[in-house]
Coordinates of C-alpha atoms in Angstrom, one line a residue:
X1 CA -129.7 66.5 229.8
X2 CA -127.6 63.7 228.7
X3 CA -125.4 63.8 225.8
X4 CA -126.7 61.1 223.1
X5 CA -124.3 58.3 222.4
X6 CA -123.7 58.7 219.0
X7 CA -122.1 62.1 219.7
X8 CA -120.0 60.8 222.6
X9 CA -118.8 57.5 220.2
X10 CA -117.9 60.4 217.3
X11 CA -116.2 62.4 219.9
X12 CA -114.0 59.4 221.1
X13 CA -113.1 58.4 217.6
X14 CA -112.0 61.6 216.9
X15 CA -109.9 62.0 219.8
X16 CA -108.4 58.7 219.2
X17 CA -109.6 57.5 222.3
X18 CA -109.9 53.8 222.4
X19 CA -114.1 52.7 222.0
X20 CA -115.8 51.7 225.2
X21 CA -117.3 48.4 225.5
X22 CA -120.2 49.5 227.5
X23 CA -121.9 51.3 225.1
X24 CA -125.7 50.5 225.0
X25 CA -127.3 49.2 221.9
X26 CA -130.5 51.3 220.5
X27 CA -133.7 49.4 220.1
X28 CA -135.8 50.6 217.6
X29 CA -138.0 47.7 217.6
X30 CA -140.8 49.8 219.1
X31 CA -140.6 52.6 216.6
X32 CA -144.0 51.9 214.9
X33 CA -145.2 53.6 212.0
X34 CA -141.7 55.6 211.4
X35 CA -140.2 52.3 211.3
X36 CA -142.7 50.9 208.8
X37 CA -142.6 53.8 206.6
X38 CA -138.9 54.0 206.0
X39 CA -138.4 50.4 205.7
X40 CA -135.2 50.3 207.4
X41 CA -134.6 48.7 210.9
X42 CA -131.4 51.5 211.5
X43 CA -134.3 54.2 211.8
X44 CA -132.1 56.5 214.2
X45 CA -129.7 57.2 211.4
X46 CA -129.3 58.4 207.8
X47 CA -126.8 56.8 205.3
X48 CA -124.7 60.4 205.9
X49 CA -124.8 59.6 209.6
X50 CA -122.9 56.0 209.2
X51 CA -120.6 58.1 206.3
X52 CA -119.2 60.3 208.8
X53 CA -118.8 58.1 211.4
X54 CA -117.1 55.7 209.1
X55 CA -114.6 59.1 208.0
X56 CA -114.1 59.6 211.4
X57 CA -113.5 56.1 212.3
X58 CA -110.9 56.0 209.8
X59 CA -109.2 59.3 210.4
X60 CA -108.1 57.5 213.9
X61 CA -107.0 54.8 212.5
X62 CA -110.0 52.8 214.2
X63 CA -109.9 49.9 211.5
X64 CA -112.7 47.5 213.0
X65 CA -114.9 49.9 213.7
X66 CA -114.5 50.7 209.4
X67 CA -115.1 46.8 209.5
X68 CA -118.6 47.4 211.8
X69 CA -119.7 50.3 210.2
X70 CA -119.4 49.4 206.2
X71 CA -122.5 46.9 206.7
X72 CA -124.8 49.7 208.1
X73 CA -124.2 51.4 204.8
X74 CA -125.6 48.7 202.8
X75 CA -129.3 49.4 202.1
X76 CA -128.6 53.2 201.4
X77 CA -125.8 52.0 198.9
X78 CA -128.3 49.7 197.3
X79 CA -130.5 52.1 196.6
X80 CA -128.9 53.9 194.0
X81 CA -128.1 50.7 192.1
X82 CA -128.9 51.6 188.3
X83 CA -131.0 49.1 188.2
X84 CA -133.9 50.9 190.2
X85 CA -133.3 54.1 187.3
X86 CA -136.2 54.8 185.6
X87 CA -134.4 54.1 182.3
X88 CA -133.9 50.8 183.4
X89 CA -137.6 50.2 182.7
X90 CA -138.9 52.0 179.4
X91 CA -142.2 50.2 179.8
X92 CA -142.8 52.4 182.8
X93 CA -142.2 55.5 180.7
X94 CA -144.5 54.2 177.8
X95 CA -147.1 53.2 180.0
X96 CA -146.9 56.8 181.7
X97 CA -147.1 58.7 178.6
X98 CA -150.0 56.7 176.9
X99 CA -152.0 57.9 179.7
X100 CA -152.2 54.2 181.5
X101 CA -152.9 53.5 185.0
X102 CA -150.7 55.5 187.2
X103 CA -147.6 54.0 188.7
X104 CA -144.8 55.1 191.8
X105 CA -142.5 57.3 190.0
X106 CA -138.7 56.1 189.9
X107 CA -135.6 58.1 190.4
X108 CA -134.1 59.2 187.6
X109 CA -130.2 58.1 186.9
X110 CA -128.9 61.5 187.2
X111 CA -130.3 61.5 190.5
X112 CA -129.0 58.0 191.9
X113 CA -125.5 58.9 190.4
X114 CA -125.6 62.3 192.5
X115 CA -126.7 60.2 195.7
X116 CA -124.5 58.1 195.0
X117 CA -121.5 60.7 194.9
X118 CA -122.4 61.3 198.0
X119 CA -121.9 58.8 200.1
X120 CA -119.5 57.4 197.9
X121 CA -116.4 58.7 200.2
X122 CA -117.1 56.4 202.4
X123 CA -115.7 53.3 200.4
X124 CA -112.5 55.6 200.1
X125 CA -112.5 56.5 203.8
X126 CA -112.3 52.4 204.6
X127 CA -109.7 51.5 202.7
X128 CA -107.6 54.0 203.2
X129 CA -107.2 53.3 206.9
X130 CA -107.3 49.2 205.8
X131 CA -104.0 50.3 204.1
X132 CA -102.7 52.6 206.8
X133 CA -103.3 49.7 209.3
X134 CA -102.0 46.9 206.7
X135 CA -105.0 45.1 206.6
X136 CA -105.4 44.1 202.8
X137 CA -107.5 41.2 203.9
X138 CA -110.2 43.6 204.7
X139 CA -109.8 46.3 201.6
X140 CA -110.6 43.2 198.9
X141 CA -113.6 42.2 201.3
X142 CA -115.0 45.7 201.3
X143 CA -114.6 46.9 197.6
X144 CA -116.1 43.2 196.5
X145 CA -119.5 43.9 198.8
X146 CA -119.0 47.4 197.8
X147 CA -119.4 46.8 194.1
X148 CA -121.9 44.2 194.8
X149 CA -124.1 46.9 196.8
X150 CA -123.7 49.4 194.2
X151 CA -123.2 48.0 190.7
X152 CA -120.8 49.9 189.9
X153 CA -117.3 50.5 189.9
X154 CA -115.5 51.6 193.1
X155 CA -113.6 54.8 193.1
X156 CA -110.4 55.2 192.0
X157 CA -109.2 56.3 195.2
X158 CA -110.2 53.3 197.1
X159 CA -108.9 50.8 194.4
X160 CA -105.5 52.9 194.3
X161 CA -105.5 52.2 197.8
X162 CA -106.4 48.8 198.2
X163 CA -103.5 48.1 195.4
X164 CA -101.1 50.3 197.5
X165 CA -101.7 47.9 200.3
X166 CA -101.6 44.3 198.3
X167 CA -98.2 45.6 197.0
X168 CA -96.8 46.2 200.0
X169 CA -97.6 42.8 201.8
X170 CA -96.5 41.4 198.3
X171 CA -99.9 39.8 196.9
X172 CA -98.6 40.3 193.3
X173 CA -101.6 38.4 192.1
X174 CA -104.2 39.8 193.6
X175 CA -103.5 43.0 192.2
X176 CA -103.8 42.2 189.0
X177 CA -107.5 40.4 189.8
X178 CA -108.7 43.2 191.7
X179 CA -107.4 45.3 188.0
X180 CA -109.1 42.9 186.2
X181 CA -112.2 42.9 188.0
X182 CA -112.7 46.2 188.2
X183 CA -112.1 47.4 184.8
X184 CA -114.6 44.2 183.8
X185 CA -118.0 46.2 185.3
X186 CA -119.0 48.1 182.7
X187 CA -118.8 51.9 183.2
X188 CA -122.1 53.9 184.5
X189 CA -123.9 55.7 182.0
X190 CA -123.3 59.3 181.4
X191 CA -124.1 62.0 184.0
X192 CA -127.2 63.8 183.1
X193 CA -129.0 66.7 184.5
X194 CA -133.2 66.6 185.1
X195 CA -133.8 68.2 182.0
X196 CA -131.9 66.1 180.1
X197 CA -128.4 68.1 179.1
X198 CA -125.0 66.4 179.6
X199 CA -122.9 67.5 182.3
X200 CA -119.4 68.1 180.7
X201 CA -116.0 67.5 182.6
X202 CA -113.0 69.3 182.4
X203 CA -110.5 68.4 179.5
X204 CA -108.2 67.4 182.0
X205 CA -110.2 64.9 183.8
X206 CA -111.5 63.6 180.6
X207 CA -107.9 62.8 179.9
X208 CA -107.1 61.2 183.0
X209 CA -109.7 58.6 182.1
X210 CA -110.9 56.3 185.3
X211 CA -109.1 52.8 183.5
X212 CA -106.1 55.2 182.8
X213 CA -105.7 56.4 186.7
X214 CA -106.5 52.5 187.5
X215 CA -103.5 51.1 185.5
X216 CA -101.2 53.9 186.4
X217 CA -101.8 53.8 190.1
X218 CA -101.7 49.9 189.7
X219 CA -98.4 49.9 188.2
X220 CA -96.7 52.8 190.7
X221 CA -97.9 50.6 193.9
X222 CA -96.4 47.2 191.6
X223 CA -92.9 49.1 190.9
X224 CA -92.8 50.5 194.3
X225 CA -92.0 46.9 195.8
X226 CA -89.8 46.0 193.1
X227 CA -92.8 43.7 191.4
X228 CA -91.9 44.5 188.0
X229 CA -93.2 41.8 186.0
X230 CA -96.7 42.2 187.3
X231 CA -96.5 45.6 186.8
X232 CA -95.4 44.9 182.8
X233 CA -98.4 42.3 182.5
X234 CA -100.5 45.5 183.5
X235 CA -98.8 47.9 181.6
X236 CA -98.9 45.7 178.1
X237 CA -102.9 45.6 178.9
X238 CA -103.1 48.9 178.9
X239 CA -101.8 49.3 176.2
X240 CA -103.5 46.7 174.1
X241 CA -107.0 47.9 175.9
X242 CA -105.9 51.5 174.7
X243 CA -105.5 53.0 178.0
X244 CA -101.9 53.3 178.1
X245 CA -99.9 54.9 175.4
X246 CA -97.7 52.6 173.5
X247 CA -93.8 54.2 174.0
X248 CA -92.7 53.0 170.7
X249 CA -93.0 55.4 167.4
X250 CA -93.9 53.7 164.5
X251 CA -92.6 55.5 160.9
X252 CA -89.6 57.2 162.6
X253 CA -87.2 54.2 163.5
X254 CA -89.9 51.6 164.1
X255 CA -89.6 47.8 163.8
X256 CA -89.5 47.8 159.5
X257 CA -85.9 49.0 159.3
X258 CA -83.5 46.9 161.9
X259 CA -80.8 49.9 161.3
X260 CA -82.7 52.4 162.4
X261 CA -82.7 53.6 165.8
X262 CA -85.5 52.8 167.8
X263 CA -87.2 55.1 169.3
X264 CA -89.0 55.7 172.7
X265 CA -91.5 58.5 173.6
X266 CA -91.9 58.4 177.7
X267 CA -94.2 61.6 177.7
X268 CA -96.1 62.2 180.2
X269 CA -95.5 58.9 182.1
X270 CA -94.7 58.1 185.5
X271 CA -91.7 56.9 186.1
X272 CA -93.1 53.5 187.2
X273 CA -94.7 53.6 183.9
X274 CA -91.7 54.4 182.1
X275 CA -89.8 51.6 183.8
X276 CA -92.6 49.4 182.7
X277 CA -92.6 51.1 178.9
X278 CA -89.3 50.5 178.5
X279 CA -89.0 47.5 179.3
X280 CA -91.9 46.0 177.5
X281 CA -91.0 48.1 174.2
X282 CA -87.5 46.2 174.1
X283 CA -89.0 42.4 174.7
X284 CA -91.7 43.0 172.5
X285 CA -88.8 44.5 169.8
X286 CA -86.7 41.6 170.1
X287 CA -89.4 39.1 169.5
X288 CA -90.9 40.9 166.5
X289 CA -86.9 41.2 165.2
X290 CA -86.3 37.4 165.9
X291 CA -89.4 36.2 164.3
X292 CA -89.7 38.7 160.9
X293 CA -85.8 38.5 160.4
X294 CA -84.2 34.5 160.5
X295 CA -81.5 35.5 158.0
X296 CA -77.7 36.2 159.9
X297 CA -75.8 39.4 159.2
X298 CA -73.3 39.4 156.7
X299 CA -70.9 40.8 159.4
X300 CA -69.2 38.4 161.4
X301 CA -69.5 39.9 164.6
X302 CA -73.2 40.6 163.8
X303 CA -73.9 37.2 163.4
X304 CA -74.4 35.7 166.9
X305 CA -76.2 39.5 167.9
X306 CA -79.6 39.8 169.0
X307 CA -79.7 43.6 168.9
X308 CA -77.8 46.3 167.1
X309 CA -79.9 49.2 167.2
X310 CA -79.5 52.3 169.3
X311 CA -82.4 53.3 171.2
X312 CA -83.8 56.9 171.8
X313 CA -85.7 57.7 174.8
X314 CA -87.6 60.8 174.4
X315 CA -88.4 62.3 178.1
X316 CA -89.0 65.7 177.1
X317 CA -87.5 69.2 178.1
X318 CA -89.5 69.7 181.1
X319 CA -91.8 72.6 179.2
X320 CA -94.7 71.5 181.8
X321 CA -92.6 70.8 184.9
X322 CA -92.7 73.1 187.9
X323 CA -90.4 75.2 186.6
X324 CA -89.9 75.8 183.2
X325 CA -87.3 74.0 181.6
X326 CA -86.5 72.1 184.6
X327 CA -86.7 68.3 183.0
X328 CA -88.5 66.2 185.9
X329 CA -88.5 62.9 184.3
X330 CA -85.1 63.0 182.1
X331 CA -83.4 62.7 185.5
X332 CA -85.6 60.2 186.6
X333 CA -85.2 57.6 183.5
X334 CA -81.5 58.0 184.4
X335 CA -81.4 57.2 187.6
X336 CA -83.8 54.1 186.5
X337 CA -82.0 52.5 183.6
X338 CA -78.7 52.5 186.3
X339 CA -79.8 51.3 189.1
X340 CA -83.0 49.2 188.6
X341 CA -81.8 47.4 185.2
X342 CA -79.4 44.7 185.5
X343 CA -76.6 44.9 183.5
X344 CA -76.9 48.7 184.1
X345 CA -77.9 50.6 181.1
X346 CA -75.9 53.8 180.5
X347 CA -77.2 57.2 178.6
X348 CA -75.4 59.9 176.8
X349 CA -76.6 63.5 175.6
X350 CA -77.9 63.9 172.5
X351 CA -76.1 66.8 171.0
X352 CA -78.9 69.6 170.5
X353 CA -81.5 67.8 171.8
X354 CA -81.9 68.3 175.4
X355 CA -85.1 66.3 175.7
X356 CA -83.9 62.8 174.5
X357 CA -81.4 59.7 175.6
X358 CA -79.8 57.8 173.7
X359 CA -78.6 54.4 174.7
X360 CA -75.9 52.2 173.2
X361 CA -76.7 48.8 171.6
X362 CA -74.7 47.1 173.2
X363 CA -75.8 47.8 176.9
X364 CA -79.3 46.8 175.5
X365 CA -77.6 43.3 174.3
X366 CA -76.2 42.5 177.5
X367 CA -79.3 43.3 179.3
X368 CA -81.4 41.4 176.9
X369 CA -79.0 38.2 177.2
X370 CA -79.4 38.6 180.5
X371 CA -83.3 38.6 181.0
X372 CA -82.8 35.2 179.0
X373 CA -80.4 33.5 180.9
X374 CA -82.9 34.7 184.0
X375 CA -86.1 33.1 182.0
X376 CA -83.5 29.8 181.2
X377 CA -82.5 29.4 184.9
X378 CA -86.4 29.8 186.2
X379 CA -87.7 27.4 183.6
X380 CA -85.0 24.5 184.4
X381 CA -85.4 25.0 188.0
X382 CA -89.2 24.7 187.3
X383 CA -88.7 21.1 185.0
X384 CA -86.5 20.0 187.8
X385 CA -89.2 20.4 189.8
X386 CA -91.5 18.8 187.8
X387 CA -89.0 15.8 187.0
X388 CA -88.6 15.1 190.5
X389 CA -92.3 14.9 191.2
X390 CA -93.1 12.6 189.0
X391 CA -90.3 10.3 189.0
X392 CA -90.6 10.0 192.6
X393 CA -87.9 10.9 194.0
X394 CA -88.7 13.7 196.2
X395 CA -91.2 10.7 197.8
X396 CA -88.1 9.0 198.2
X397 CA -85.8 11.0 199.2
X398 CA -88.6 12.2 202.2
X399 CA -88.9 8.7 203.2
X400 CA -85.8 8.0 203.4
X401 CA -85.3 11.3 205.6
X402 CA -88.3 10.7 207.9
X403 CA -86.7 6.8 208.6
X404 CA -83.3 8.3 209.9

């Protein structure tokens, strides 16, 4: 007997084996009453089917055949929009329980979500091997239709991924408006069982909160091409969202006492999101300082400074790491504040305390003058620019090119 098709195409894509073009297309035109009954003109397949041929697809790195297979998956993603929930329509429930006429029962939410899980993994499966094979093109076409389909937001797997590969082909912007769109569709509503109960997650999970992973993973895949700005713009909405902690403590050497040290808590952060943390916490310091405090020192060599606090970075002492006692991120903010700030910032020990940095004010100054002198440069190149445009000149000057 002859092996069917679809097993021989899984086969080759699972091998790695390049796709034939000679593969004959099924006709199901003349499936009759099957066809009319499920409504669907891919009858020879389930939505599972298309999943793990899309999984397999992507495990060999078989990117267009991802492209040609998400489309097939369409009408079964569609059908566990919320919108066809039964609690989408409370007249239907009303009607049904003052003993009206009868109507076709709909699915309940907790059953769309669940069918939904389900075939879910195929999203991530795509984009994944769109980021494997660089096509980021492809990832922001998928996740868009995806979330249209659906109606709900993509998993964080697949946006992880999808900003993984925008990072790396340096498509700063679109990172942040695939961040923003994302978090912008409103979350499903909870998970609940048939009989009503609410199915709790683990603390853990509920910690790690879906815009939480969205913003961290955002800002690793920023930071990882040296995109640091971007990856600040996300971290200070995160933090004004309240996703993101905010690294500064407020009470213990916060912004109402200038002399104080300041003070910054990097627990439990990445070290992308420290990078980010820190360097947000000092900006935002400095323009709070400037703008509550116009009065110069009475010291002389104070006058002319724009910071003259010590800061504290508490990293911890590793109590959760590996191994116990073995400070994973301490290390870490070291090795950043040296090499990835410019003028370096150096640390010492703080006697006693193992689990904290402290930094010397004037490191912070010279860096701080010399994100300045950076913004000063960018903005007169920029009204250059601009001056030359609108004068003319640039008109000129290329006419006077293109005639030699």
């Amino acid at each position: 007997e002859k092996e069917p098709e679809l097993i021989s195409l899984s086969s080759r894509l699972l091998m790695d084996i390049p796709t034939p073009d000679t593969i004959p297309e099924s006709d199901f035109s003349n499936a009759g009453a099957l066809s009319t009954l499920l409504e669907r003109p891919y009858v020879g397949l389930t939505g599972q089917d298309w999943k793990l041929i899309l999984i397999a697809a992507s495990r060999g790195g078989h990117w267009k055949v991802c492209v040609g297979t998400l489309p097939f998956l369409a009408p079964y993603v569609k059908e566990t929009h919320p919108m066809y929930a039964r609690e989408s329509f409370p007249s239907l429930s009303s009607s049904s329980s003052s003993g009206g006429l009868s109507r076709p029962s709909r699915p309940s939410l907790a059953r769309l979500n669940r069918k939904y899980e389900r075939i879910a993994r195929a999203l991530t499966a795509a984009i994944l091997c769109f980021e494997a094979r660089s096509q980021y093109a492809w990832a922001i076409r998928a996740i868009d239709d995806w979330i249209e389909w659906s109606g709900r937001r993509p998993r964080k797997e697949a946006v992880a991924a999808a900003c993984r590969v925008l990072a790396k082909r340096y498509r700063r912007h679109e990172v942040v408006t695939l961040v923003t769109k994302v978090l912008s569709i409103p979350p499903a509503m909870e998970d609940t069982s048939e009989d009503g109960t609410v199915v709790d997650d683990d603390s853990e999970e509920a910690e790690y909160t879906y815009e939480k992973a969205i913003y961290t993973e955002s800002i690793n895949a920023l930071h990882k091409s040296g995109l640091y700005e971007e990856a600040d713009q996300l971290y200070a909405e995160g933090v004004s969202n309240g996703h993101l902690p905010w690294a500064v403590l407020q009470g213990q050497g916060g912004t109402t006492d200038k002399k104080k040290q300041l003070r910054l808590d990097l627990h439990g952060m990445s070290a992308a999101v420290a990078h980010s943390a820190v360097r947000v916490s000092l900006q935002k310091e400095i323009m709070v300082g400037s703008s509550s405090s116009q009065l110069p020192s009475s010291s002389s060599n104070n006058a002319n400074s724009i910071w003259d606090r010590d800061v504290m970075i508490i990293t911890g002492r590793g109590r959760r790491s590996g191994e116990k006692f073995r400070p994973v991120l301490r290390p870490e903010v070291q090795r950043m504040l040296t090499e990835e700030f410019y003028p370096p910032l150096t640390t010492s020990s703080i006697p006693k305390n193992m689990g904290a940095l402290l930094v010397p004010s004037t490191d912070i100054e010279a860096w701080l003058s010399h994100q300045q002198q950076q913004k000063g440069e960018r903005l007169l190149f920029v009204a250059d620019v601009l001056r030359d445009i609108s004068s003319g000149n640039r008109l000129e000057k290329a006419l006077l090119s293109s005639g030699k």
